[in-house]
Amino acid sequence: MEPKKTLILLAGAPGTGKSYTGQIIRQAFPSLMYTPLDMFKEHIYDEIGFDNLSQKSILDEEARQRFYQAIDLMMGYGKQILGDYPFSYKQKPYLEKIANKNNYQVITIRLEAPVEILYQRQRNRDQEEQRHLGHLMNHYHRDDVITSDVELDGMPTMEVFKKRMKERKYSNFSLGKLLRIDVSDYSQINYLQLIRSIEKIAGISAN
């Protein structure tokens, strides 16, 4: 099997389980360079910090530019890449340009579920898991800690979550070959079928 230069984009709205699905893919294909965009956000949140949403927005844009640069560099080295983010129309033209420049094929794995399920999942995740505070707050500096009397002011309401889903069109994102996965019920997901599809399209063998 001849490997093809491939960028895999693990897409879907917050709460679809991209991190878990990414773990399964990485276990099957350990040679993939895992590059989640959130990693770049967290680094710059710690480096600089922000006092309000305006400053946070500037840092988010800088993180996206660093993400694109990293993808471009790895493509220059001929690496097989797995990117992870709630990708939307904002990132598509940049990723398409980089892939075309480096002659890479793209596979989009789009995780999908009803908005009501996703909202509750992402809310439970943000409250229960050890998530970087920069994602959950409208103000953050390194070494900030959360206490019982501090509100996570960056967590969206149901109305805001629905608005983001509609405006950013997470459920419509697609670049290259599209693989759709219904994640409404995790117990019903056929991950083996997903791995076999990646093998066939990317020309790489799973462990």
Coordinates of N, CA and C in Angstrom, one line a residue:
M1 N 0.8 -1.2 0.0 CA 0.0 0.0 0.0 C 0.9 1.2 0.0
E2 N 0.7 2.1 -1.0 CA 1.5 3.3 -1.1 C 0.9 4.5 -0.4
P3 N 1.5 5.0 0.6 CA 0.9 6.1 1.4 C 0.8 7.4 0.5
K4 N -0.3 8.1 0.7 CA -0.6 9.3 0.0 C -0.4 10.5 1.0
K5 N 0.1 11.6 0.5 CA 0.3 12.7 1.3 C -1.1 13.2 1.7
T6 N -1.4 13.1 3.0 CA -2.8 13.3 3.5 C -2.9 14.2 4.7
L7 N -3.9 15.1 4.7 CA -4.3 15.9 5.8 C -5.7 15.5 6.2
I8 N -5.8 14.9 7.4 CA -7.1 14.5 8.0 C -7.6 15.6 8.9
L9 N -8.8 16.1 8.6 CA -9.4 17.1 9.4 C -10.5 16.5 10.2
L10 N -10.4 16.4 11.5 CA -11.4 15.9 12.4 C -12.3 17.1 12.8
A11 N -13.5 17.1 12.2 CA -14.3 18.3 12.3 C -15.6 18.0 13.1
G12 N -16.4 19.0 13.4 CA -17.6 18.8 14.1 C -17.8 19.9 15.2
A13 N -19.0 20.2 15.6 CA -19.2 21.2 16.6 C -18.7 20.8 18.0
P14 N -18.5 21.7 18.9 CA -18.2 21.3 20.3 C -19.2 20.3 20.8
G15 N -18.6 19.3 21.5 CA -19.5 18.3 22.1 C -19.6 17.0 21.3
T16 N -19.0 17.0 20.1 CA -19.2 15.8 19.2 C -18.2 14.7 19.6
G17 N -17.2 15.0 20.4 CA -16.3 13.9 20.8 C -15.1 13.8 19.9
K18 N -14.6 14.9 19.4 CA -13.4 14.9 18.6 C -12.2 14.4 19.2
S19 N -12.0 14.8 20.5 CA -10.8 14.3 21.2 C -10.7 12.8 21.3
Y20 N -11.9 12.2 21.7 CA -12.0 10.8 21.9 C -11.8 10.1 20.5
T21 N -12.5 10.6 19.5 CA -12.3 10.0 18.2 C -10.9 10.1 17.7
G22 N -10.2 11.2 18.0 CA -8.8 11.5 17.6 C -7.9 10.4 18.3
Q23 N -8.2 10.1 19.5 CA -7.4 9.1 20.2 C -7.5 7.7 19.5
I24 N -8.7 7.4 19.1 CA -8.8 6.1 18.4 C -8.1 6.1 17.1
I25 N -8.1 7.2 16.4 CA -7.4 7.3 15.1 C -5.9 7.3 15.3
R26 N -5.4 7.9 16.3 CA -4.0 8.0 16.6 C -3.5 6.6 17.1
Q27 N -4.3 5.9 17.8 CA -3.9 4.5 18.2 C -3.8 3.6 17.0
A28 N -4.6 3.8 16.0 CA -4.6 3.0 14.8 C -3.5 3.4 13.9
F29 N -3.2 4.7 13.9 CA -2.1 5.3 13.0 C -1.2 6.1 13.8
P30 N -0.3 5.5 14.6 CA 0.6 6.3 15.4 C 1.6 7.2 14.7
S31 N 1.8 7.0 13.4 CA 2.7 7.9 12.7 C 2.1 9.3 12.3
L32 N 0.8 9.4 12.5 CA 0.1 10.7 12.2 C 0.6 11.8 13.1
M33 N 0.9 13.0 12.6 CA 1.2 14.1 13.4 C 0.0 14.8 13.9
Y34 N -0.3 14.7 15.2 CA -1.6 15.2 15.7 C -1.4 16.7 16.0
T35 N -2.2 17.5 15.4 CA -2.1 19.0 15.5 C -3.5 19.6 15.8
P36 N -3.9 19.6 17.0 CA -5.2 20.3 17.4 C -5.0 21.8 17.4
L37 N -5.9 22.5 16.8 CA -5.8 24.0 16.9 C -5.9 24.5 18.3
D38 N -6.7 23.8 19.1 CA -6.8 24.3 20.5 C -5.4 24.3 21.2
M39 N -4.5 23.5 20.8 CA -3.2 23.5 21.5 C -2.5 24.8 21.2
F40 N -2.6 25.4 20.0 CA -2.0 26.7 19.7 C -2.7 27.8 20.5
K41 N -4.1 27.7 20.7 CA -4.8 28.6 21.5 C -4.3 28.6 22.9
E42 N -4.2 27.4 23.5 CA -3.8 27.3 24.9 C -2.4 27.8 25.1
H43 N -1.5 27.6 24.2 CA -0.1 28.1 24.3 C -0.1 29.6 24.4
I44 N -0.8 30.2 23.5 CA -0.8 31.7 23.4 C -1.6 32.3 24.6
Y45 N -2.6 31.6 25.0 CA -3.3 32.1 26.2 C -2.4 32.2 27.4
D46 N -1.5 31.1 27.5 CA -0.5 31.1 28.6 C 0.6 32.1 28.4
E47 N 1.0 32.3 27.2 CA 2.1 33.2 26.8 C 1.7 34.7 27.1
I48 N 0.5 35.1 26.7 CA 0.1 36.5 26.7 C -1.0 36.8 27.7
G49 N -2.0 35.9 27.6 CA -3.2 36.2 28.4 C -4.1 37.2 27.9
F50 N -5.3 37.4 28.4 CA -6.3 38.4 27.9 C -7.2 38.9 29.0
D51 N -7.6 40.1 28.9 CA -8.5 40.7 29.9 C -9.9 40.9 29.5
N52 N -10.2 40.6 28.2 CA -11.6 40.8 27.7 C -11.7 40.0 26.4
L53 N -12.9 39.9 25.9 CA -13.2 39.2 24.6 C -12.5 39.7 23.4
S54 N -12.3 41.0 23.4 CA -11.6 41.7 22.3 C -10.1 41.2 22.2
Q55 N -9.5 41.2 23.3 CA -8.1 40.7 23.4 C -8.1 39.2 23.1
K56 N -9.0 38.4 23.6 CA -9.1 37.0 23.3 C -9.2 36.7 21.8
S57 N -10.0 37.5 21.1 CA -10.3 37.3 19.7 C -9.0 37.5 18.9
I58 N -8.2 38.5 19.4 CA -6.9 38.8 18.7 C -5.9 37.6 18.9
L59 N -5.9 37.0 20.1 CA -5.1 35.9 20.4 C -5.5 34.6 19.6
D60 N -6.9 34.5 19.4 CA -7.4 33.4 18.7 C -7.0 33.4 17.2
E61 N -6.9 34.6 16.7 CA -6.5 34.8 15.3 C -5.0 34.5 15.1
E62 N -4.2 34.9 16.1 CA -2.8 34.6 16.1 C -2.6 33.1 16.2
A63 N -3.4 32.4 17.0 CA -3.3 30.9 17.2 C -3.6 30.3 15.9
R64 N -4.6 30.7 15.1 CA -5.0 30.2 13.8 C -3.8 30.3 12.9
Q65 N -3.2 31.5 12.8 CA -2.1 31.7 11.9 C -0.9 30.7 12.3
R66 N -0.7 30.5 13.5 CA 0.4 29.6 14.0 C 0.0 28.1 13.5
F67 N -1.2 27.8 13.6 CA -1.7 26.5 13.2 C -1.5 26.3 11.7
Y68 N -1.9 27.3 10.9 CA -1.6 27.1 9.5 C -0.2 27.0 9.2
Q69 N 0.7 27.8 9.8 CA 2.1 27.7 9.6 C 2.7 26.3 9.9
A70 N 2.2 25.7 11.0 CA 2.6 24.4 11.4 C 2.2 23.4 10.4
I71 N 1.0 23.4 9.9 CA 0.5 22.5 8.9 C 1.3 22.6 7.7
D72 N 1.6 23.8 7.3 CA 2.4 24.1 6.1 C 3.8 23.5 6.2
L73 N 4.4 23.7 7.4 CA 5.8 23.1 7.7 C 5.8 21.6 7.6
M74 N 4.8 21.0 8.3 CA 4.7 19.5 8.3 C 4.5 19.0 6.9
M75 N 3.7 19.6 6.1 CA 3.5 19.2 4.7 C 4.8 19.3 4.0
G76 N 5.6 20.3 4.3 CA 6.9 20.4 3.6 C 7.8 19.3 3.9
Y77 N 7.6 18.7 5.1 CA 8.4 17.5 5.5 C 7.7 16.2 5.0
G78 N 6.6 16.3 4.4 CA 5.9 15.1 3.9 C 5.2 14.3 4.9
K79 N 4.8 14.9 6.1 CA 4.2 14.1 7.1 C 2.7 13.9 6.8
Q80 N 2.2 12.8 7.4 CA 0.7 12.6 7.4 C 0.2 13.3 8.7
I81 N -0.9 14.1 8.5 CA -1.3 15.0 9.6 C -2.8 14.8 10.0
L82 N -3.0 14.9 11.3 CA -4.4 14.9 11.8 C -4.6 16.2 12.5
G83 N -5.5 17.0 12.0 CA -5.9 18.2 12.6 C -7.3 18.1 13.3
D84 N -7.5 18.8 14.4 CA -8.7 18.6 15.2 C -9.2 20.0 15.6
Y85 N -10.5 20.3 15.3 CA -11.1 21.6 15.7 C -12.5 21.6 15.2
P86 N -13.4 22.5 15.8 CA -14.7 22.7 15.2 C -14.5 23.6 13.9
F87 N -14.0 23.0 12.9 CA -13.7 23.8 11.7 C -14.9 24.4 11.0
S88 N -14.8 25.6 10.5 CA -15.9 26.3 9.8 C -15.4 27.0 8.6
Y89 N -16.2 27.8 8.0 CA -15.9 28.6 6.8 C -14.7 29.5 7.1
K90 N -14.4 29.8 8.3 CA -13.2 30.7 8.6 C -11.9 30.0 8.3
Q91 N -11.8 28.7 8.5 CA -10.5 28.0 8.3 C -10.4 27.4 6.9
K92 N -11.5 27.2 6.2 CA -11.5 26.4 5.0 C -10.6 27.0 3.9
P93 N -10.7 28.3 3.6 CA -9.9 28.8 2.5 C -8.4 28.7 2.7
Y94 N -8.0 28.8 4.0 CA -6.6 28.7 4.3 C -6.1 27.3 4.2
L95 N -6.8 26.4 4.7 CA -6.5 25.0 4.7 C -6.4 24.5 3.2
E96 N -7.4 24.9 2.5 CA -7.5 24.5 1.0 C -6.3 25.0 0.3
K97 N -5.9 26.2 0.6 CA -4.7 26.8 -0.1 C -3.4 26.1 0.3
I98 N -3.3 25.8 1.5 CA -2.1 25.1 2.0 C -2.0 23.7 1.4
A99 N -3.1 23.0 1.4 CA -3.2 21.6 0.8 C -2.8 21.6 -0.7
N100 N -3.4 22.6 -1.4 CA -3.1 22.7 -2.8 C -1.7 23.0 -3.1
K101 N -1.1 23.9 -2.3 CA 0.3 24.3 -2.5 C 1.2 23.1 -2.3
N102 N 0.9 22.3 -1.3 CA 1.8 21.1 -1.0 C 1.4 19.8 -1.7
N103 N 0.3 19.9 -2.5 CA -0.2 18.7 -3.3 C -0.6 17.6 -2.3
Y104 N -1.4 18.0 -1.3 CA -1.9 17.1 -0.3 C -3.4 16.8 -0.6
Q105 N -3.8 15.6 -0.4 CA -5.2 15.3 -0.4 C -5.8 15.5 1.0
V106 N -7.0 15.9 1.1 CA -7.7 16.1 2.4 C -8.8 15.2 2.7
I107 N -8.9 14.7 3.9 CA -10.0 13.9 4.3 C -10.7 14.6 5.5
T108 N -12.0 14.9 5.3 CA -12.7 15.5 6.4 C -13.6 14.4 7.1
I109 N -13.3 14.2 8.4 CA -14.2 13.3 9.2 C -15.1 14.3 10.0
R110 N -16.3 14.3 9.7 CA -17.3 15.3 10.3 C -18.2 14.5 11.3
L111 N -18.1 14.8 12.5 CA -18.9 14.2 13.6 C -20.2 15.1 13.7
E112 N -21.3 14.4 13.8 CA -22.6 15.1 13.8 C -23.6 14.5 14.8
A113 N -24.4 15.4 15.4 CA -25.4 15.1 16.3 C -26.4 16.2 16.5
P114 N -27.6 16.0 17.0 CA -28.5 17.1 17.2 C -27.9 18.2 18.2
V115 N -28.3 19.4 18.0 CA -27.8 20.5 18.8 C -28.0 20.4 20.3
E116 N -29.2 19.8 20.7 CA -29.6 19.7 22.1 C -28.6 18.7 22.8
I117 N -28.2 17.6 22.1 CA -27.3 16.7 22.7 C -25.9 17.3 22.8
L118 N -25.5 18.0 21.8 CA -24.2 18.6 21.8 C -24.0 19.7 22.8
Y119 N -25.1 20.5 23.0 CA -25.0 21.5 24.1 C -24.8 20.9 25.4
Q120 N -25.5 19.9 25.8 CA -25.4 19.3 27.1 C -24.1 18.6 27.3
R121 N -23.6 17.9 26.2 CA -22.3 17.3 26.3 C -21.2 18.3 26.5
Q122 N -21.1 19.3 25.7 CA -20.0 20.3 25.9 C -20.1 21.0 27.2
R123 N -21.3 21.2 27.7 CA -21.4 21.8 29.0 C -20.9 20.9 30.1
N124 N -21.3 19.6 30.0 CA -20.8 18.7 31.0 C -19.3 18.6 31.0
R125 N -18.8 18.5 29.7 CA -17.3 18.4 29.6 C -16.6 19.6 30.2
D126 N -17.1 20.8 29.9 CA -16.4 22.0 30.4 C -16.5 22.1 31.9
Q127 N -17.5 21.6 32.5 CA -17.7 21.7 34.0 C -16.9 20.6 34.7
E128 N -16.8 19.4 34.1 CA -16.3 18.2 34.8 C -14.8 17.9 34.4
E129 N -14.4 18.2 33.2 CA -13.0 17.8 32.8 C -12.0 18.9 33.1
Q130 N -10.8 18.5 33.1 CA -9.7 19.5 33.4 C -9.4 20.2 32.1
R131 N -10.3 21.1 31.7 CA -10.1 21.9 30.4 C -9.4 23.2 30.7
H132 N -8.6 23.6 29.8 CA -7.8 24.8 29.9 C -8.8 26.0 30.2
L133 N -8.5 26.8 31.2 CA -9.5 27.9 31.6 C -9.6 28.9 30.5
G134 N -8.6 29.1 29.7 CA -8.7 30.1 28.6 C -9.9 29.8 27.7
H135 N -10.3 28.6 27.6 CA -11.5 28.3 26.7 C -12.8 28.7 27.4
L136 N -12.8 28.8 28.7 CA -14.0 28.9 29.5 C -14.3 30.3 30.1
M137 N -13.3 31.2 29.9 CA -13.3 32.5 30.6 C -13.2 33.6 29.5
N138 N -13.8 34.7 29.9 CA -13.6 35.9 29.0 C -12.4 36.8 29.5
H139 N -11.7 36.3 30.5 CA -10.5 36.9 31.0 C -9.6 35.8 31.5
Y140 N -8.3 35.8 31.2 CA -7.4 34.7 31.6 C -6.0 35.1 31.6
H141 N -5.2 34.7 32.6 CA -3.8 34.8 32.6 C -3.2 33.5 33.2
R142 N -2.0 33.2 32.8 CA -1.4 31.9 33.2 C -1.4 31.9 34.8
D143 N -1.7 30.7 35.3 CA -1.7 30.4 36.7 C -3.0 30.8 37.4
D144 N -3.9 31.4 36.6 CA -5.3 31.6 37.1 C -5.9 30.3 37.6
V145 N -6.6 30.3 38.7 CA -7.3 29.1 39.2 C -8.8 29.5 39.4
I146 N -9.6 28.5 39.3 CA -11.0 28.7 39.4 C -11.4 28.4 40.9
T147 N -12.2 29.2 41.5 CA -12.7 28.9 42.8 C -14.3 28.8 42.8
S148 N -14.8 28.4 43.9 CA -16.3 28.2 43.9 C -17.1 29.5 43.7
D149 N -16.5 30.6 43.9 CA -17.2 31.9 43.8 C -16.9 32.6 42.5
V150 N -16.2 31.9 41.6 CA -15.9 32.5 40.3 C -16.7 31.8 39.2
E151 N -17.4 32.6 38.4 CA -18.2 32.1 37.4 C -17.4 31.9 36.1
L152 N -17.7 30.7 35.4 CA -17.1 30.5 34.1 C -17.9 31.3 33.1
D153 N -17.4 32.5 32.9 CA -18.2 33.5 32.1 C -18.1 33.3 30.6
G154 N -17.2 32.4 30.2 CA -17.1 32.1 28.8 C -17.9 31.0 28.2
M155 N -18.7 30.3 29.1 CA -19.5 29.2 28.7 C -20.8 29.7 28.1
P156 N -21.1 29.3 26.9 CA -22.3 29.8 26.2 C -23.6 29.3 26.7
T157 N -24.7 30.1 26.6 CA -26.0 29.6 26.9 C -26.5 28.8 25.7
M158 N -27.6 28.1 25.9 CA -28.2 27.3 24.8 C -28.4 28.2 23.6
E159 N -28.9 29.4 23.8 CA -29.2 30.3 22.7 C -28.0 30.7 21.9
V160 N -26.9 31.0 22.7 CA -25.6 31.4 22.1 C -25.1 30.2 21.3
F161 N -25.1 29.0 21.9 CA -24.6 27.8 21.3 C -25.3 27.6 19.9
K162 N -26.6 27.7 19.9 CA -27.4 27.5 18.7 C -27.0 28.5 17.7
K163 N -26.9 29.8 18.1 CA -26.5 30.8 17.2 C -25.1 30.5 16.5
R164 N -24.2 30.1 17.3 CA -22.9 29.8 16.8 C -23.0 28.6 15.8
M165 N -23.8 27.6 16.1 CA -23.9 26.5 15.2 C -24.5 26.9 13.9
K166 N -25.4 27.9 13.9 CA -26.1 28.3 12.7 C -25.1 29.2 11.9
E167 N -24.4 30.1 12.6 CA -23.6 31.1 11.9 C -22.3 30.4 11.3
R168 N -21.7 29.6 12.1 CA -20.4 29.0 11.7 C -20.6 27.7 10.8
K169 N -21.8 27.2 10.8 CA -22.1 26.0 10.0 C -21.2 24.9 10.1
Y170 N -20.9 24.5 11.4 CA -20.0 23.4 11.7 C -20.5 22.1 10.9
S171 N -21.8 21.9 10.9 CA -22.4 20.7 10.3 C -22.3 20.7 8.8
N172 N -21.8 21.8 8.2 CA -21.7 21.8 6.7 C -20.2 21.8 6.3
F173 N -19.3 21.8 7.2 CA -17.9 21.9 6.8 C -17.4 20.7 6.1
S174 N -16.7 20.9 5.0 CA -16.2 19.8 4.2 C -15.1 20.3 3.3
L175 N -14.0 19.5 3.3 CA -12.9 19.8 2.4 C -12.3 18.5 2.0
G176 N -12.2 18.2 0.7 CA -11.7 17.0 0.2 C -12.7 15.9 0.3
K177 N -12.3 14.7 0.6 CA -13.2 13.5 0.8 C -13.9 13.6 2.2
L178 N -15.2 13.5 2.2 CA -16.0 13.7 3.4 C -16.4 12.3 3.9
L179 N -16.1 12.1 5.2 CA -16.6 10.9 6.0 C -17.5 11.5 7.1
R180 N -18.8 11.1 7.1 CA -19.7 11.6 8.1 C -20.0 10.5 9.1
I181 N -20.0 10.9 10.4 CA -20.2 10.0 11.5 C -21.3 10.6 12.4
D182 N -22.4 9.8 12.6 CA -23.4 10.2 13.6 C -22.9 9.8 15.0
V183 N -22.7 10.8 15.8 CA -22.2 10.6 17.2 C -23.3 10.8 18.2
S184 N -24.6 10.7 17.8 CA -25.7 10.9 18.8 C -25.6 9.8 19.9
D185 N -25.2 8.6 19.5 CA -25.0 7.5 20.5 C -23.7 6.9 20.3
Y186 N -22.7 7.2 21.2 CA -21.4 6.7 21.0 C -21.3 5.2 20.9
S187 N -22.2 4.5 21.6 CA -22.2 3.0 21.5 C -22.5 2.4 20.2
Q188 N -23.1 3.2 19.3 CA -23.4 2.7 18.0 C -22.4 3.1 16.9
I189 N -21.3 3.7 17.2 CA -20.4 4.2 16.2 C -19.5 3.0 15.8
N190 N -19.3 2.8 14.5 CA -18.4 1.7 14.0 C -17.1 2.3 13.7
Y191 N -16.2 2.4 14.8 CA -14.9 3.0 14.6 C -14.0 2.1 13.7
L192 N -14.2 0.8 13.7 CA -13.4 0.0 12.8 C -13.7 0.3 11.3
Q193 N -14.9 0.6 11.0 CA -15.2 1.0 9.6 C -14.5 2.3 9.3
L194 N -14.5 3.3 10.2 CA -13.8 4.5 10.0 C -12.3 4.3 9.8
I195 N -11.7 3.4 10.5 CA -10.3 3.1 10.4 C -10.0 2.5 9.0
R196 N -10.9 1.6 8.6 CA -10.7 1.0 7.3 C -10.9 2.0 6.1
S197 N -11.8 3.0 6.3 CA -11.9 4.0 5.3 C -10.7 4.9 5.2
I198 N -10.1 5.2 6.3 CA -8.9 6.0 6.3 C -7.7 5.2 5.6
E199 N -7.6 3.9 6.0 CA -6.6 3.1 5.3 C -6.7 3.2 3.8
K200 N -8.0 3.0 3.3 CA -8.2 2.9 1.9 C -7.9 4.3 1.2
I201 N -8.3 5.4 1.8 CA -8.2 6.7 1.2 C -6.7 7.2 1.3
A202 N -6.1 7.0 2.4 CA -4.8 7.6 2.7 C -3.7 6.6 2.3
G203 N -4.0 5.4 2.1 CA -3.0 4.4 1.7 C -2.0 4.0 2.8
I204 N -2.5 4.1 4.0 CA -1.7 3.8 5.2 C -2.3 2.6 5.9
S205 N -1.5 1.8 6.6 CA -2.0 0.6 7.3 C -2.1 0.9 8.7
A206 N -3.2 0.4 9.3 CA -3.5 0.6 10.8 C -2.7 -0.5 11.5
N207 N -2.4 -0.2 12.8 CA -1.7 -1.1 13.6 C -2.6 -2.3 13.9

